[in-house]
């Protein structure tokens, strides 16, 4: 399972308009994952380096779009030996494929304040169409510099050719 929590900062300070563009805030954004280890326990980890841009249509979020990039070498499971293995050819092959990327292709309302964000996820040079469930967007906050959002996605490693 992959979870992503993001906060964004505007590219420019502007009065409220129907569409705004936001940079994902790398300090307040995280891409996390959880996988079964030997079918006994779960291993959790995260990627430290996440960047991206959100184009938000404030009147109709289904007309919005997002692009995100994650540095494969920034994987951290709190075990240096495992992290080295994950960066190797066996998994992310971070030297040859330094980035994981996502670009939305469609956003639809699913009800209950959630959206389905479909798009192209590229890992190890293999692109697959996936969909994330996203909460939000949240109502305007008092802090004009941050918009929180959350999402999760279950992805089988085999669909993106990452071996176990």
Coordinates of C-alpha atoms in Angstrom, one line a residue:
X1 CA 0.0 0.0 0.0
X2 CA 1.2 3.5 -0.8
X3 CA 0.1 6.5 1.2
X4 CA 0.9 10.0 0.2
X5 CA 0.2 13.0 2.4
X6 CA 0.9 16.4 0.9
X7 CA 0.9 20.0 1.7
X8 CA 1.3 22.6 -1.0
X9 CA 2.5 26.1 -1.4
X10 CA 1.3 28.5 -4.1
X11 CA 3.7 29.3 -6.9
X12 CA 2.6 32.9 -6.7
X13 CA 0.5 34.9 -4.3
X14 CA -2.6 35.9 -6.1
X15 CA -6.2 36.7 -5.2
X16 CA -8.7 33.9 -5.2
X17 CA -9.3 32.6 -8.7
X18 CA -11.0 29.6 -10.2
X19 CA -7.7 27.8 -11.0
X20 CA -4.5 27.9 -8.9
X21 CA -1.1 26.2 -9.3
X22 CA 0.6 24.7 -6.2
X23 CA 4.0 23.2 -5.6
X24 CA 4.0 20.2 -3.3
X25 CA 5.8 21.2 -0.1
X26 CA 8.7 18.7 0.3
X27 CA 8.9 19.4 4.0
X28 CA 5.3 18.5 4.6
X29 CA 4.8 15.8 2.0
X30 CA 5.5 12.1 2.2
X31 CA 5.1 9.0 0.1
X32 CA 4.9 5.9 2.4
X33 CA 4.5 2.2 1.7
X34 CA 3.8 -1.0 3.6
X35 CA 4.6 -4.5 2.2
X36 CA 4.4 -8.0 3.6
X37 CA 7.8 -9.4 4.7
X38 CA 8.0 -13.2 4.3
X39 CA 4.2 -13.3 4.8
X40 CA 4.7 -12.7 8.6
X41 CA 5.0 -9.0 9.2
X42 CA 4.6 -5.7 7.5
X43 CA 7.6 -3.5 6.6
X44 CA 6.9 0.2 6.4
X45 CA 9.0 2.8 4.7
X46 CA 8.9 6.1 3.0
X47 CA 10.6 8.2 0.3
X48 CA 12.1 11.4 1.7
X49 CA 12.3 13.3 -1.6
X50 CA 8.9 14.1 -3.1
X51 CA 8.1 16.9 -5.5
X52 CA 5.3 17.9 -7.7
X53 CA 2.7 20.4 -8.9
X54 CA -1.0 20.5 -8.3
X55 CA -3.2 22.5 -10.7
X56 CA -6.4 23.0 -8.7
X57 CA -9.7 24.0 -10.3
X58 CA -11.3 25.5 -7.2
X59 CA -14.8 25.5 -8.7
X60 CA -14.6 21.9 -10.0
X61 CA -11.8 19.7 -8.6
X62 CA -12.5 17.1 -11.4
X63 CA -10.8 19.5 -13.8
X64 CA -7.7 19.6 -11.7
X65 CA -4.4 17.8 -12.3
X66 CA -1.3 16.6 -10.4
X67 CA 2.2 15.6 -11.3
X68 CA 4.5 14.1 -8.7
X69 CA 8.1 12.8 -8.7
X70 CA 9.8 10.7 -6.1
X71 CA 13.6 10.0 -5.9
X72 CA 14.0 6.2 -5.8
X73 CA 17.3 6.5 -3.8
X74 CA 15.5 8.4 -1.0
X75 CA 13.8 5.2 0.2
X76 CA 14.0 4.7 3.9
X77 CA 12.8 1.7 5.9
X78 CA 15.0 2.4 8.9
X79 CA 17.3 -0.6 8.0
X80 CA 20.3 0.4 5.9
X81 CA 20.9 -3.1 4.5
X82 CA 17.3 -3.4 3.4
X83 CA 17.4 0.1 1.9
X84 CA 20.5 -0.8 -0.1
X85 CA 18.7 -3.9 -1.4
X86 CA 15.6 -1.8 -2.4
X87 CA 17.8 0.6 -4.3
X88 CA 19.4 -2.3 -6.2
X89 CA 18.5 -4.0 -9.5
X90 CA 16.3 -6.4 -7.5
X91 CA 13.7 -3.7 -6.7
X92 CA 13.9 0.0 -7.8
X93 CA 17.2 -0.1 -9.6
X94 CA 17.7 3.5 -8.5
X95 CA 20.9 4.0 -10.4
X96 CA 19.2 3.3 -13.8
X97 CA 15.7 4.5 -12.9
X98 CA 16.3 7.4 -10.4
X99 CA 12.7 8.7 -10.4
X100 CA 9.2 7.2 -9.7
X101 CA 6.6 9.5 -11.3
X102 CA 2.8 10.0 -11.4
X103 CA 0.8 12.2 -13.8
X104 CA -3.0 12.3 -13.4
X105 CA -5.2 11.7 -16.4
X106 CA -8.6 11.9 -14.9
X107 CA -10.3 12.9 -11.6
X108 CA -13.8 11.9 -10.6
X109 CA -16.0 12.3 -7.6
X110 CA -16.7 9.2 -5.6
X111 CA -18.8 10.6 -2.8
X112 CA -18.2 11.2 0.8
X113 CA -15.7 14.1 0.1
X114 CA -13.4 11.8 -1.8
X115 CA -12.1 11.8 -5.3
X116 CA -10.6 9.1 -7.5
X117 CA -7.4 10.3 -9.2
X118 CA -6.5 8.1 -12.1
X119 CA -3.2 8.5 -13.9
X120 CA 0.1 7.1 -15.1
X121 CA 2.5 5.7 -12.5
X122 CA 6.0 5.0 -13.7
X123 CA 8.3 2.7 -11.7
X124 CA 11.5 1.2 -13.3
X125 CA 10.5 2.6 -16.7
X126 CA 7.2 0.7 -16.7
X127 CA 4.1 2.8 -16.8
X128 CA 0.8 1.6 -15.5
X129 CA -2.6 3.3 -15.2
X130 CA -3.6 3.4 -11.5
X131 CA -6.2 5.2 -9.4
X132 CA -5.7 6.7 -6.0
X133 CA -8.5 7.6 -3.5
X134 CA -8.0 11.1 -2.3
X135 CA -9.8 13.0 0.5
X136 CA -10.5 16.6 -0.2
X137 CA -9.9 19.2 -1.3
X138 CA -10.4 20.5 2.2
X139 CA -12.2 23.8 2.9
X140 CA -10.0 26.9 2.8
X141 CA -7.7 27.2 5.9
X142 CA -6.7 30.4 7.7
X143 CA -3.1 29.7 6.6
X144 CA -3.0 31.0 3.0
X145 CA 0.2 29.1 2.2
X146 CA -0.9 25.5 2.8
X147 CA -3.6 23.1 1.4
X148 CA -3.5 19.6 2.9
X149 CA -4.5 16.5 1.0
X150 CA -4.3 12.8 1.5
X151 CA -4.3 9.8 -0.7
X152 CA -3.7 6.1 -0.7
X153 CA -3.2 3.4 -3.3
X154 CA -2.8 -0.4 -3.1
X155 CA -0.5 -1.5 -5.9
X156 CA 0.8 -5.1 -6.4
X157 CA 4.5 -5.1 -6.9
X158 CA 4.1 -7.6 -9.8
X159 CA 2.1 -5.0 -11.9
X160 CA 5.1 -2.7 -11.9
X161 CA 7.7 -5.5 -12.2
X162 CA 9.3 -5.1 -8.8
X163 CA 10.4 -8.5 -7.5
X164 CA 10.1 -9.7 -3.9

